[in-house]
Amino acid sequence: MAVPKSKISRMKRGFRRSTDALKNPTYVEDKNSGELRRPHHIDLKSGMYRGKQILEAKDSL
């Protein structure tokens, strides 16, 4: 069975857990439509991703 060789200090444990904190999601403004969208995601309003039409554009209500 795996057993730690030495005790992990509070500082090292905190460094490891620092990435577990919840962060606000990042949004970027789309160059074509001006809508906010997540990076590396399809713009749902226009259906474009990296200059290519992936989905059909949504009709405005």
CSV table of N, CA and C in Angstrom, one decimal:
chain,number,residue,atom,x,y,z
A,1,MET,N,0.8,-1.2,0.0
A,1,MET,CA,0.0,0.0,0.0
A,1,MET,C,0.9,1.2,0.0
A,2,ALA,N,0.5,2.3,-0.8
A,2,ALA,CA,1.3,3.5,-0.9
A,2,ALA,C,1.2,4.3,0.4
A,3,VAL,N,2.3,4.7,1.0
A,3,VAL,CA,2.4,5.5,2.2
A,3,VAL,C,3.2,6.7,1.9
A,4,PRO,N,2.8,7.9,2.3
A,4,PRO,CA,3.7,9.1,2.1
A,4,PRO,C,5.0,9.0,2.9
A,5,LYS,N,6.0,9.4,2.3
A,5,LYS,CA,7.4,9.3,2.9
A,5,LYS,C,7.5,10.4,4.0
A,6,SER,N,6.8,11.5,3.8
A,6,SER,CA,6.9,12.6,4.8
A,6,SER,C,5.6,13.4,4.8
A,7,LYS,N,5.4,14.1,5.9
A,7,LYS,CA,4.2,14.9,6.1
A,7,LYS,C,4.2,16.1,5.0
A,8,ILE,N,3.0,16.3,4.5
A,8,ILE,CA,2.9,17.4,3.5
A,8,ILE,C,2.5,18.7,4.4
A,9,SER,N,3.3,19.7,4.2
A,9,SER,CA,3.1,20.9,5.0
A,9,SER,C,1.9,21.7,4.6
A,10,ARG,N,1.4,22.5,5.5
A,10,ARG,CA,0.2,23.3,5.2
A,10,ARG,C,0.4,24.2,3.9
A,11,MET,N,1.6,24.7,3.7
A,11,MET,CA,1.9,25.5,2.6
A,11,MET,C,1.7,24.7,1.3
A,12,LYS,N,2.4,23.5,1.2
A,12,LYS,CA,2.3,22.7,0.0
A,12,LYS,C,0.9,22.2,-0.2
A,13,ARG,N,0.1,21.9,0.8
A,13,ARG,CA,-1.3,21.5,0.7
A,13,ARG,C,-2.1,22.7,0.1
A,14,GLY,N,-1.8,23.9,0.6
A,14,GLY,CA,-2.5,25.1,0.1
A,14,GLY,C,-2.2,25.3,-1.4
A,15,PHE,N,-0.9,25.1,-1.8
A,15,PHE,CA,-0.6,25.3,-3.2
A,15,PHE,C,-1.4,24.4,-4.1
A,16,ARG,N,-1.5,23.1,-3.6
A,16,ARG,CA,-2.2,22.2,-4.4
A,16,ARG,C,-3.7,22.5,-4.5
A,17,ARG,N,-4.3,23.0,-3.4
A,17,ARG,CA,-5.7,23.3,-3.4
A,17,ARG,C,-6.1,24.6,-3.9
A,18,SER,N,-5.1,25.4,-4.3
A,18,SER,CA,-5.4,26.8,-4.8
A,18,SER,C,-6.1,26.8,-6.1
A,19,THR,N,-5.9,25.7,-6.9
A,19,THR,CA,-6.6,25.6,-8.2
A,19,THR,C,-8.0,25.1,-8.0
A,20,ASP,N,-8.5,24.7,-6.8
A,20,ASP,CA,-9.8,24.2,-6.6
A,20,ASP,C,-10.8,25.4,-6.5
A,21,ALA,N,-10.3,26.6,-6.2
A,21,ALA,CA,-11.2,27.7,-6.0
A,21,ALA,C,-12.0,28.0,-7.2
A,22,LEU,N,-13.3,28.4,-7.0
A,22,LEU,CA,-14.2,28.8,-8.1
A,22,LEU,C,-13.8,30.1,-8.6
A,23,LYS,N,-13.7,30.2,-10.0
A,23,LYS,CA,-13.3,31.4,-10.6
A,23,LYS,C,-14.5,31.9,-11.5
A,24,ASN,N,-14.6,33.2,-11.8
A,24,ASN,CA,-15.6,33.7,-12.7
A,24,ASN,C,-15.2,33.2,-14.1
A,25,PRO,N,-16.2,32.8,-14.9
A,25,PRO,CA,-15.9,32.3,-16.3
A,25,PRO,C,-15.5,33.5,-17.1
A,26,THR,N,-14.6,33.3,-18.1
A,26,THR,CA,-14.1,34.3,-19.0
A,26,THR,C,-15.0,34.4,-20.2
A,27,TYR,N,-15.2,35.6,-20.6
A,27,TYR,CA,-16.0,35.9,-21.8
A,27,TYR,C,-15.2,36.8,-22.7
A,28,VAL,N,-15.3,36.6,-24.0
A,28,VAL,CA,-14.7,37.5,-25.0
A,28,VAL,C,-15.8,38.1,-25.9
A,29,GLU,N,-15.5,39.2,-26.5
A,29,GLU,CA,-16.5,39.8,-27.4
A,29,GLU,C,-16.2,39.2,-28.8
A,30,ASP,N,-17.3,38.7,-29.4
A,30,ASP,CA,-17.1,38.1,-30.8
A,30,ASP,C,-16.8,39.2,-31.8
A,31,LYS,N,-15.9,39.0,-32.7
A,31,LYS,CA,-15.5,40.0,-33.6
A,31,LYS,C,-16.6,40.3,-34.6
A,32,ASN,N,-17.4,39.3,-35.0
A,32,ASN,CA,-18.4,39.5,-36.1
A,32,ASN,C,-19.7,40.1,-35.5
A,33,SER,N,-20.2,39.4,-34.5
A,33,SER,CA,-21.6,39.7,-34.0
A,33,SER,C,-21.5,40.7,-32.8
A,34,GLY,N,-20.4,40.8,-32.1
A,34,GLY,CA,-20.3,41.7,-31.0
A,34,GLY,C,-20.9,41.1,-29.7
A,35,GLU,N,-21.3,39.9,-29.8
A,35,GLU,CA,-21.9,39.2,-28.6
A,35,GLU,C,-20.8,38.7,-27.7
A,36,LEU,N,-21.1,38.5,-26.4
A,36,LEU,CA,-20.1,37.9,-25.5
A,36,LEU,C,-20.3,36.4,-25.6
A,37,ARG,N,-19.1,35.7,-25.7
A,37,ARG,CA,-19.1,34.2,-25.7
A,37,ARG,C,-17.9,33.7,-25.0
A,38,ARG,N,-17.9,32.4,-24.7
A,38,ARG,CA,-16.8,31.8,-24.0
A,38,ARG,C,-15.7,31.6,-25.1
A,39,PRO,N,-14.4,31.7,-24.7
A,39,PRO,CA,-13.3,31.4,-25.6
A,39,PRO,C,-13.3,30.0,-26.1
A,40,HIS,N,-13.0,29.7,-27.3
A,40,HIS,CA,-13.0,28.4,-27.9
A,40,HIS,C,-14.3,27.7,-28.0
A,41,HIS,N,-15.4,28.5,-28.0
A,41,HIS,CA,-16.8,28.0,-28.1
A,41,HIS,C,-17.5,28.6,-29.3
A,42,ILE,N,-18.5,27.9,-29.8
A,42,ILE,CA,-19.3,28.4,-30.9
A,42,ILE,C,-20.1,29.6,-30.4
A,43,ASP,N,-20.2,30.6,-31.3
A,43,ASP,CA,-21.1,31.7,-31.0
A,43,ASP,C,-22.5,31.3,-31.4
A,44,LEU,N,-23.4,31.1,-30.4
A,44,LEU,CA,-24.7,30.5,-30.6
A,44,LEU,C,-25.6,31.4,-31.4
A,45,LYS,N,-25.4,32.7,-31.3
A,45,LYS,CA,-26.3,33.6,-32.1
A,45,LYS,C,-26.1,33.5,-33.6
A,46,SER,N,-24.8,33.5,-34.0
A,46,SER,CA,-24.5,33.4,-35.4
A,46,SER,C,-24.2,32.0,-35.9
A,47,GLY,N,-23.8,31.1,-35.0
A,47,GLY,CA,-23.4,29.8,-35.4
A,47,GLY,C,-22.1,29.6,-36.0
A,48,MET,N,-21.2,30.6,-35.8
A,48,MET,CA,-19.9,30.6,-36.4
A,48,MET,C,-18.8,30.2,-35.3
A,49,TYR,N,-17.8,29.5,-35.8
A,49,TYR,CA,-16.7,29.2,-35.0
A,49,TYR,C,-15.4,29.2,-35.9
A,50,ARG,N,-14.5,30.1,-35.5
A,50,ARG,CA,-13.2,30.3,-36.2
A,50,ARG,C,-13.4,30.6,-37.7
A,51,GLY,N,-14.4,31.4,-38.0
A,51,GLY,CA,-14.7,31.8,-39.3
A,51,GLY,C,-15.5,30.8,-40.2
A,52,LYS,N,-15.9,29.8,-39.6
A,52,LYS,CA,-16.7,28.8,-40.3
A,52,LYS,C,-18.1,28.7,-39.8
A,53,GLN,N,-19.1,28.5,-40.6
A,53,GLN,CA,-20.5,28.3,-40.2
A,53,GLN,C,-20.7,26.9,-39.7
A,54,ILE,N,-20.9,26.7,-38.5
A,54,ILE,CA,-21.1,25.4,-37.9
A,54,ILE,C,-22.6,25.0,-37.7
A,55,LEU,N,-23.3,26.0,-37.1
A,55,LEU,CA,-24.7,25.8,-36.8
A,55,LEU,C,-25.5,26.8,-37.6
A,56,GLU,N,-26.8,26.6,-37.7
A,56,GLU,CA,-27.7,27.6,-38.4
A,56,GLU,C,-27.9,28.7,-37.4
A,57,ALA,N,-27.9,29.9,-37.9
A,57,ALA,CA,-28.1,31.1,-37.1
A,57,ALA,C,-29.5,31.1,-36.5
A,58,LYS,N,-29.6,31.6,-35.2
A,58,LYS,CA,-30.9,31.7,-34.5
A,58,LYS,C,-31.6,32.9,-35.1
A,59,ASP,N,-33.0,32.7,-35.2
A,59,ASP,CA,-33.8,33.8,-35.6
A,59,ASP,C,-34.0,34.7,-34.3
A,60,SER,N,-34.0,36.0,-34.5
A,60,SER,CA,-34.3,36.9,-33.4
A,60,SER,C,-35.8,36.9,-33.0
A,61,LEU,N,-36.1,36.9,-31.7
A,61,LEU,CA,-37.5,36.8,-31.3
A,61,LEU,C,-38.1,38.1,-31.3
